[in-house]
PDB file of C-alpha atoms in Angstrom:
ATOM      1  CA  UNK A1411     -53.558  10.353 -23.411  1.00 62.00           C
ATOM      2  CA  UNK A1412     -54.248  11.880 -20.264  1.00 69.00           C
ATOM      3  CA  UNK A1413     -54.329  10.167 -17.310  1.00 92.00           C
ATOM      4  CA  UNK A1414     -56.670  11.644 -15.086  1.00 96.00           C
ATOM      5  CA  UNK A1415     -59.038  13.977 -16.379  1.00 96.00           C
ATOM      6  CA  UNK A1416     -61.728  16.160 -14.360  1.00 96.00           C
ATOM      7  CA  UNK A1417     -64.893  17.525 -16.187  1.00 96.00           C
ATOM      8  CA  UNK A1418     -65.699  20.470 -16.397  1.00 97.00           C
ATOM      9  CA  UNK A1419     -62.493  22.400 -16.060  1.00 95.00           C
ATOM     10  CA  UNK A1420     -64.506  25.953 -14.714  1.00 97.00           C
ATOM     11  CA  UNK A1421     -67.658  25.671 -13.120  1.00 97.00           C
ATOM     12  CA  UNK A1422     -70.174  28.948 -11.603  1.00 97.00           C
ATOM     13  CA  UNK A1423     -73.278  28.691  -9.798  1.00 97.00           C
ATOM     14  CA  UNK A1424     -75.207  30.066  -7.070  1.00 97.00           C
ATOM     15  CA  UNK A1425     -75.653  29.268  -3.601  1.00 97.00           C
ATOM     16  CA  UNK A1426     -78.250  26.063  -2.951  1.00 97.00           C
ATOM     17  CA  UNK A1427     -77.467  24.297  -6.139  1.00 97.00           C
ATOM     18  CA  UNK A1428     -76.714  20.729  -6.618  1.00 97.00           C
ATOM     19  CA  UNK A1429     -73.456  20.077  -8.924  1.00 97.00           C
ATOM     20  CA  UNK A1430     -71.281  17.243  -9.421  1.00 97.00           C
ATOM     21  CA  UNK A1431     -67.373  16.768 -10.775  1.00 98.00           C
ATOM     22  CA  UNK A1432     -66.281  14.015 -13.173  1.00 97.00           C
ATOM     23  CA  UNK A1433     -63.004  12.312 -12.638  1.00 97.00           C
ATOM     24  CA  UNK A1434     -61.298   9.201 -14.045  1.00 97.00           C
ATOM     25  CA  UNK A1435     -58.057   7.704 -14.593  1.00 96.00           C
ATOM     26  CA  UNK A1436     -57.081   5.366 -17.330  1.00 95.00           C
ATOM     27  CA  UNK A1437     -53.745   3.720 -15.266  1.00 92.00           C
ATOM     28  CA  UNK A1438     -55.344   1.205 -13.481  1.00 90.00           C
ATOM     29  CA  UNK A1439     -54.573   2.932 -10.609  1.00 90.00           C
ATOM     30  CA  UNK A1440     -56.795   0.835  -7.817  1.00 87.00           C
ATOM     31  CA  UNK A1441     -56.957   4.333  -5.336  1.00 88.00           C
ATOM     32  CA  UNK A1442     -58.643   7.998  -6.045  1.00 91.00           C
ATOM     33  CA  UNK A1443     -58.839  11.366  -4.415  1.00 92.00           C
ATOM     34  CA  UNK A1444     -60.387  14.049  -4.260  1.00 94.00           C
ATOM     35  CA  UNK A1445     -58.377  17.338  -3.615  1.00 94.00           C
ATOM     36  CA  UNK A1446     -59.803  20.542  -2.190  1.00 94.00           C
ATOM     37  CA  UNK A1447     -57.469  23.833  -2.789  1.00 94.00           C
ATOM     38  CA  UNK A1448     -58.480  26.828  -1.676  1.00 89.00           C
ATOM     39  CA  UNK A1449     -57.075  30.491  -2.493  1.00 86.00           C
ATOM     40  CA  UNK A1450     -54.113  29.933  -0.403  1.00 83.00           C
ATOM     41  CA  UNK A1451     -53.467  27.479  -2.272  1.00 83.00           C
ATOM     42  CA  UNK A1452     -53.529  24.747   1.214  1.00 86.00           C
ATOM     43  CA  UNK A1453     -54.024  21.098  -0.644  1.00 90.00           C
ATOM     44  CA  UNK A1454     -56.630  19.096   1.929  1.00 89.00           C
ATOM     45  CA  UNK A1455     -57.794  15.707   1.449  1.00 89.00           C
ATOM     46  CA  UNK A1456     -61.580  14.921   1.341  1.00 91.00           C
ATOM     47  CA  UNK A1457     -61.564  11.867   0.148  1.00 88.00           C
ATOM     48  CA  UNK A1458     -60.358   8.785  -1.446  1.00 86.00           C
ATOM     49  CA  UNK A1459     -61.978   5.083  -2.710  1.00 87.00           C
ATOM     50  CA  UNK A1460     -59.960   2.005  -2.884  1.00 83.00           C
ATOM     51  CA  UNK A1461     -61.575  -0.915  -4.887  1.00 73.00           C
ATOM     52  CA  UNK A1462     -64.841   0.749  -5.016  1.00 68.00           C
ATOM     53  CA  UNK A1463     -64.969   1.448  -1.250  1.00 75.00           C
ATOM     54  CA  UNK A1464     -64.521   4.352   0.777  1.00 80.00           C
ATOM     55  CA  UNK A1465     -61.445   4.368   3.186  1.00 71.00           C
ATOM     56  CA  UNK A1466     -60.762   8.148   3.944  1.00 69.00           C
ATOM     57  CA  UNK A1467     -63.951  10.221   5.275  1.00 70.00           C
ATOM     58  CA  UNK A1468     -62.094  13.663   6.139  1.00 69.00           C
ATOM     59  CA  UNK A1469     -64.273  16.084   7.850  1.00 79.00           C
ATOM     60  CA  UNK A1470     -65.993  17.511   5.625  1.00 87.00           C
ATOM     61  CA  UNK A1471     -69.668  18.399   5.454  1.00 89.00           C
ATOM     62  CA  UNK A1472     -71.996  15.979   4.477  1.00 89.00           C
ATOM     63  CA  UNK A1473     -73.093  17.853   1.535  1.00 94.00           C
ATOM     64  CA  UNK A1474     -70.061  16.649  -0.229  1.00 94.00           C
ATOM     65  CA  UNK A1475     -70.819  13.062  -1.954  1.00 92.00           C
ATOM     66  CA  UNK A1476     -67.540  11.243  -3.707  1.00 91.00           C
ATOM     67  CA  UNK A1477     -69.433   8.546  -6.057  1.00 90.00           C
ATOM     68  CA  UNK A1478     -67.966   5.565  -7.541  1.00 89.00           C
ATOM     69  CA  UNK A1479     -69.105   3.712  -9.841  1.00 89.00           C
ATOM     70  CA  UNK A1480     -66.458   1.711 -10.619  1.00 88.00           C
ATOM     71  CA  UNK A1481     -62.684   1.782 -10.356  1.00 87.00           C
ATOM     72  CA  UNK A1482     -61.228   3.973 -12.427  1.00 93.00           C
ATOM     73  CA  UNK A1483     -63.983   6.870 -11.967  1.00 94.00           C
ATOM     74  CA  UNK A1484     -64.817   8.533  -8.753  1.00 94.00           C
ATOM     75  CA  UNK A1485     -67.088  11.159  -9.177  1.00 95.00           C
ATOM     76  CA  UNK A1486     -67.698  14.200  -7.401  1.00 96.00           C
ATOM     77  CA  UNK A1487     -71.384  15.289  -5.735  1.00 96.00           C
ATOM     78  CA  UNK A1488     -71.772  18.664  -3.637  1.00 96.00           C
ATOM     79  CA  UNK A1489     -75.491  20.151  -2.748  1.00 96.00           C
ATOM     80  CA  UNK A1490     -76.887  22.913  -1.112  1.00 97.00           C
ATOM     81  CA  UNK A1491     -73.859  24.869  -2.181  1.00 97.00           C
ATOM     82  CA  UNK A1492     -71.903  27.613  -0.278  1.00 97.00           C
ATOM     83  CA  UNK A1493     -69.926  31.119  -0.840  1.00 96.00           C
ATOM     84  CA  UNK A1494     -67.283  28.892   0.991  1.00 94.00           C
ATOM     85  CA  UNK A1495     -67.113  26.061  -1.398  1.00 96.00           C
ATOM     86  CA  UNK A1496     -65.770  28.111  -3.421  1.00 96.00           C
ATOM     87  CA  UNK A1497     -62.556  26.670  -4.253  1.00 96.00           C
ATOM     88  CA  UNK A1498     -60.406  24.664  -7.051  1.00 96.00           C
ATOM     89  CA  UNK A1499     -61.176  20.744  -6.593  1.00 97.00           C
ATOM     90  CA  UNK A1500     -58.837  18.097  -7.363  1.00 97.00           C
ATOM     91  CA  UNK A1501     -59.142  14.388  -8.314  1.00 97.00           C
ATOM     92  CA  UNK A1502     -55.758  12.098  -8.361  1.00 95.00           C
ATOM     93  CA  UNK A1503     -54.901   8.456  -8.057  1.00 93.00           C
ATOM     94  CA  UNK A1504     -52.200   6.859  -6.635  1.00 89.00           C
ATOM     95  CA  UNK A1505     -51.107   2.476  -6.297  1.00 83.00           C
ATOM     96  CA  UNK A1506     -51.927  -0.089  -3.334  1.00 67.00           C
ATOM     97  CA  UNK A1507     -53.159   2.543  -0.678  1.00 54.00           C
ATOM     98  CA  UNK A1508     -53.111   0.402   1.844  1.00 52.00           C
ATOM     99  CA  UNK A1509     -49.370  -1.584   1.145  1.00 51.00           C
ATOM    100  CA  UNK A1510     -47.220   1.626   0.111  1.00 59.00           C
ATOM    101  CA  UNK A1511     -47.869   4.986  -0.790  1.00 62.00           C
ATOM    102  CA  UNK A1512     -46.725   5.492  -4.162  1.00 74.00           C
ATOM    103  CA  UNK A1513     -46.955   9.205  -6.245  1.00 85.00           C
ATOM    104  CA  UNK A1514     -50.063  10.445  -7.179  1.00 90.00           C
ATOM    105  CA  UNK A1515     -51.542  11.610 -10.518  1.00 93.00           C
ATOM    106  CA  UNK A1516     -53.410  14.819 -10.273  1.00 95.00           C
ATOM    107  CA  UNK A1517     -56.701  15.967 -12.705  1.00 96.00           C
ATOM    108  CA  UNK A1518     -56.202  19.329 -13.951  1.00 95.00           C
ATOM    109  CA  UNK A1519     -58.860  20.607 -12.109  1.00 96.00           C
ATOM    110  CA  UNK A1520     -61.591  22.240 -11.688  1.00 97.00           C
ATOM    111  CA  UNK A1521     -62.421  25.855 -10.507  1.00 97.00           C
ATOM    112  CA  UNK A1522     -65.835  26.458  -8.907  1.00 97.00           C
ATOM    113  CA  UNK A1523     -66.996  29.741  -8.218  1.00 97.00           C
ATOM    114  CA  UNK A1524     -70.314  29.598  -6.062  1.00 97.00           C
ATOM    115  CA  UNK A1525     -71.972  33.570  -6.554  1.00 96.00           C
TER     116      UNK A1525
ATOM    117  CA  UNK B  22     -52.092  18.193  12.315  1.00 35.00           C
ATOM    118  CA  UNK B  23     -51.002  19.627  10.099  1.00 40.00           C
ATOM    119  CA  UNK B  24     -48.027  18.052   8.759  1.00 53.00           C
ATOM    120  CA  UNK B  25     -44.920  19.087   5.779  1.00 60.00           C
ATOM    121  CA  UNK B  26     -45.001  22.895   6.011  1.00 72.00           C
ATOM    122  CA  UNK B  27     -42.754  24.287   3.184  1.00 76.00           C
ATOM    123  CA  UNK B  28     -40.123  26.949   4.168  1.00 78.00           C
ATOM    124  CA  UNK B  29     -39.777  29.153   3.335  1.00 84.00           C
ATOM    125  CA  UNK B  30     -43.594  30.591   1.359  1.00 88.00           C
ATOM    126  CA  UNK B  31     -41.816  32.200  -1.879  1.00 92.00           C
ATOM    127  CA  UNK B  32     -38.262  32.456  -2.883  1.00 94.00           C
ATOM    128  CA  UNK B  33     -37.269  34.635  -5.875  1.00 95.00           C
ATOM    129  CA  UNK B  34     -33.769  33.994  -7.260  1.00 95.00           C
ATOM    130  CA  UNK B  35     -31.867  34.403 -11.676  1.00 97.00           C
ATOM    131  CA  UNK B  36     -31.893  32.047 -14.002  1.00 97.00           C
ATOM    132  CA  UNK B  37     -28.719  29.342 -12.757  1.00 97.00           C
ATOM    133  CA  UNK B  38     -28.802  29.622  -9.381  1.00 97.00           C
ATOM    134  CA  UNK B  39     -30.231  26.974  -6.722  1.00 97.00           C
ATOM    135  CA  UNK B  40     -33.577  27.218  -5.369  1.00 96.00           C
ATOM    136  CA  UNK B  41     -33.409  25.513  -2.371  1.00 96.00           C
ATOM    137  CA  UNK B  42     -36.552  24.894  -0.218  1.00 95.00           C
ATOM    138  CA  UNK B  43     -37.321  23.277   3.167  1.00 94.00           C
ATOM    139  CA  UNK B  44     -39.910  20.858   4.512  1.00 93.00           C
ATOM    140  CA  UNK B  45     -40.753  19.632   8.016  1.00 92.00           C
ATOM    141  CA  UNK B  46     -43.417  17.204   9.140  1.00 90.00           C
ATOM    142  CA  UNK B  47     -44.470  16.214  13.314  1.00 87.00           C
ATOM    143  CA  UNK B  48     -45.759  13.190  13.142  1.00 84.00           C
ATOM    144  CA  UNK B  49     -43.672   9.535  11.890  1.00 87.00           C
ATOM    145  CA  UNK B  50     -43.679   9.190   8.416  1.00 88.00           C
ATOM    146  CA  UNK B  51     -43.589   6.657   5.890  1.00 86.00           C
ATOM    147  CA  UNK B  52     -42.701   8.231   2.747  1.00 89.00           C
ATOM    148  CA  UNK B  53     -42.011  12.289   1.864  1.00 92.00           C
ATOM    149  CA  UNK B  54     -43.110  12.779  -1.682  1.00 93.00           C
ATOM    150  CA  UNK B  55     -42.451  16.410  -3.600  1.00 95.00           C
ATOM    151  CA  UNK B  56     -44.640  17.707  -6.154  1.00 96.00           C
ATOM    152  CA  UNK B  57     -45.117  20.943  -8.340  1.00 97.00           C
ATOM    153  CA  UNK B  58     -47.200  22.744  -9.258  1.00 96.00           C
ATOM    154  CA  UNK B  59     -47.559  25.624 -12.239  1.00 94.00           C
ATOM    155  CA  UNK B  60     -50.207  27.733 -12.848  1.00 91.00           C
ATOM    156  CA  UNK B  61     -53.365  26.795 -13.019  1.00 88.00           C
ATOM    157  CA  UNK B  62     -52.842  23.275 -13.454  1.00 91.00           C
ATOM    158  CA  UNK B  63     -52.891  20.067 -11.541  1.00 92.00           C
ATOM    159  CA  UNK B  64     -49.606  19.135  -8.993  1.00 95.00           C
ATOM    160  CA  UNK B  65     -47.072  17.034 -10.733  1.00 95.00           C
ATOM    161  CA  UNK B  66     -44.978  14.073  -8.615  1.00 94.00           C
ATOM    162  CA  UNK B  67     -41.212  15.128  -8.669  1.00 96.00           C
ATOM    163  CA  UNK B  68     -39.643  12.941  -6.372  1.00 94.00           C
ATOM    164  CA  UNK B  69     -40.405  10.184  -3.522  1.00 92.00           C
ATOM    165  CA  UNK B  70     -37.856   9.313  -0.585  1.00 94.00           C
ATOM    166  CA  UNK B  71     -38.704   6.899   1.962  1.00 91.00           C
ATOM    167  CA  UNK B  72     -38.386   6.809   5.750  1.00 91.00           C
ATOM    168  CA  UNK B  73     -35.322   5.131   5.117  1.00 93.00           C
ATOM    169  CA  UNK B  74     -33.260   6.755   2.507  1.00 95.00           C
ATOM    170  CA  UNK B  75     -31.353   9.784   3.193  1.00 97.00           C
ATOM    171  CA  UNK B  76     -30.857  11.258   0.145  1.00 97.00           C
ATOM    172  CA  UNK B  77     -32.459  11.163  -3.245  1.00 96.00           C
ATOM    173  CA  UNK B  78     -31.662  12.104  -6.802  1.00 96.00           C
ATOM    174  CA  UNK B  79     -33.452  12.522  -9.861  1.00 95.00           C
ATOM    175  CA  UNK B  80     -32.048  15.220 -12.841  1.00 96.00           C
ATOM    176  CA  UNK B  81     -31.577  18.962 -11.200  1.00 97.00           C
ATOM    177  CA  UNK B  82     -33.313  17.886  -8.223  1.00 97.00           C
ATOM    178  CA  UNK B  83     -32.214  16.383  -5.010  1.00 98.00           C
ATOM    179  CA  UNK B  84     -33.520  16.253  -1.944  1.00 98.00           C
ATOM    180  CA  UNK B  85     -32.068  14.941   1.136  1.00 97.00           C
ATOM    181  CA  UNK B  86     -34.541  13.435   4.686  1.00 97.00           C
ATOM    182  CA  UNK B  87     -33.601  13.990   8.070  1.00 96.00           C
ATOM    183  CA  UNK B  88     -36.009  11.737  10.340  1.00 94.00           C
ATOM    184  CA  UNK B  89     -34.242  12.992  13.586  1.00 95.00           C
ATOM    185  CA  UNK B  90     -35.386  16.068  12.306  1.00 94.00           C
ATOM    186  CA  UNK B  91     -38.157  15.796  11.273  1.00 93.00           C
ATOM    187  CA  UNK B  92     -37.338  17.986   7.656  1.00 94.00           C
ATOM    188  CA  UNK B  93     -36.411  17.829   4.357  1.00 95.00           C
ATOM    189  CA  UNK B  94     -35.143  19.724   1.516  1.00 96.00           C
ATOM    190  CA  UNK B  95     -35.375  20.185  -2.674  1.00 97.00           C
ATOM    191  CA  UNK B  96     -32.429  22.089  -4.121  1.00 97.00           C
ATOM    192  CA  UNK B  97     -33.097  22.720  -7.620  1.00 97.00           C
ATOM    193  CA  UNK B  98     -29.709  23.418  -9.196  1.00 97.00           C
ATOM    194  CA  UNK B  99     -28.957  25.505 -11.964  1.00 97.00           C
ATOM    195  CA  UNK B 100     -33.168  26.402 -12.441  1.00 97.00           C
ATOM    196  CA  UNK B 101     -34.550  28.095 -14.882  1.00 97.00           C
ATOM    197  CA  UNK B 102     -37.164  29.684 -16.410  1.00 96.00           C
ATOM    198  CA  UNK B 103     -39.371  26.904 -16.519  1.00 96.00           C
ATOM    199  CA  UNK B 104     -39.203  26.158 -13.156  1.00 97.00           C
ATOM    200  CA  UNK B 105     -41.383  28.840 -11.873  1.00 97.00           C
ATOM    201  CA  UNK B 106     -43.879  26.919  -9.980  1.00 97.00           C
ATOM    202  CA  UNK B 107     -45.237  26.314  -6.362  1.00 95.00           C
ATOM    203  CA  UNK B 108     -43.502  23.546  -4.777  1.00 96.00           C
ATOM    204  CA  UNK B 109     -44.855  21.104  -2.304  1.00 94.00           C
ATOM    205  CA  UNK B 110     -44.499  18.443   0.460  1.00 93.00           C
ATOM    206  CA  UNK B 111     -46.629  15.757   1.075  1.00 92.00           C
ATOM    207  CA  UNK B 112     -45.896  13.004   3.993  1.00 89.00           C
ATOM    208  CA  UNK B 113     -48.056  10.087   4.517  1.00 82.00           C
ATOM    209  CA  UNK B 114     -47.249   7.967   7.707  1.00 77.00           C
ATOM    210  CA  UNK B 115     -49.012   4.617   8.508  1.00 71.00           C
ATOM    211  CA  UNK B 116     -51.781   3.954   7.612  1.00 65.00           C
ATOM    212  CA  UNK B 117     -53.101   8.258   7.316  1.00 68.00           C
ATOM    213  CA  UNK B 118     -53.505   9.863   4.136  1.00 73.00           C
ATOM    214  CA  UNK B 119     -51.124  12.274   1.997  1.00 80.00           C
ATOM    215  CA  UNK B 120     -50.874  15.974   4.552  1.00 84.00           C
ATOM    216  CA  UNK B 121     -49.531  18.471   1.686  1.00 88.00           C
ATOM    217  CA  UNK B 122     -48.354  21.639   2.837  1.00 86.00           C
ATOM    218  CA  UNK B 123     -48.977  25.269   2.429  1.00 86.00           C
ATOM    219  CA  UNK B 124     -45.609  25.768  -0.264  1.00 91.00           C
ATOM    220  CA  UNK B 125     -42.966  27.416  -1.449  1.00 93.00           C
ATOM    221  CA  UNK B 126     -44.076  29.848  -4.678  1.00 95.00           C
ATOM    222  CA  UNK B 127     -40.789  29.729  -7.035  1.00 96.00           C
ATOM    223  CA  UNK B 128     -39.760  32.529  -9.448  1.00 96.00           C
ATOM    224  CA  UNK B 129     -37.091  31.926 -11.676  1.00 97.00           C
ATOM    225  CA  UNK B 130     -35.983  35.440 -13.142  1.00 95.00           C
ATOM    226  CA  UNK B 131     -34.487  35.738 -16.752  1.00 89.00           C
TER     227      UNK B 131
END
C-alpha cells in the first residue's frame, strides 16, 4: 500500500490558470507538509498542517493555499499560476511535530510545468 | 537562515568503494536526518541522529554528528550501483521547520 500518494504526477498548464494537487497519507500521521523542489534540487518547505491546523506558513505567495479536509489529506491549491511556479511539489507526513520531529515520509512528487 | 548544506555537491566513485558526504548547519538542532532521492522520486528517510548522539549505524550507513562543529557526515560503505542517488541532510531545531540542504549527487560506477 502506498503510504503517501499525490495526484497528479504530472501537470502542464498555462499561465494564469488555477490548479490543485492532492495528497493523501494512510500512515495515521498528525502532520503533513508541502515542499517545493526547484530545478537545482533545492527543497523548500511551504506549509505544514497539524491536526487540521496550519502551523507553518513560510513566505510563499498567497496564491498558494493549503486545504486539509481531514487529517489524512492536505491539498495544495494554486491560483493565477506563473512561470516561476514550475517545479516539483512534494507532499510529506510525519508524527507529532510539536513533541519530537520524527522522519518524514514523502510522496512521489508532482511535476508542475507552467507554459 | 539556510541550514544543512551538503558537501560535496557531486561525488563519483567505483562500486565497492566507500562514499562520504558531509553536512554543515548553523543553529542549534533537535535532530539531523539523512534522506535519499532517486531520480524522479520522492525522498526516502535513511537515518535520524539526535543532538545528544555522536554516531549511529544502519546497515552499510554510518552517520556521525559533531554539535560543536555543527556538522554531520554520512558514510556509505561498500557502495553499489543502486546507491546512485541524491543525498540530503535535514535539520530540525526546537520549534522550527525542517530545513533541507541542496544535496549531494552520488554516482556509483559499475
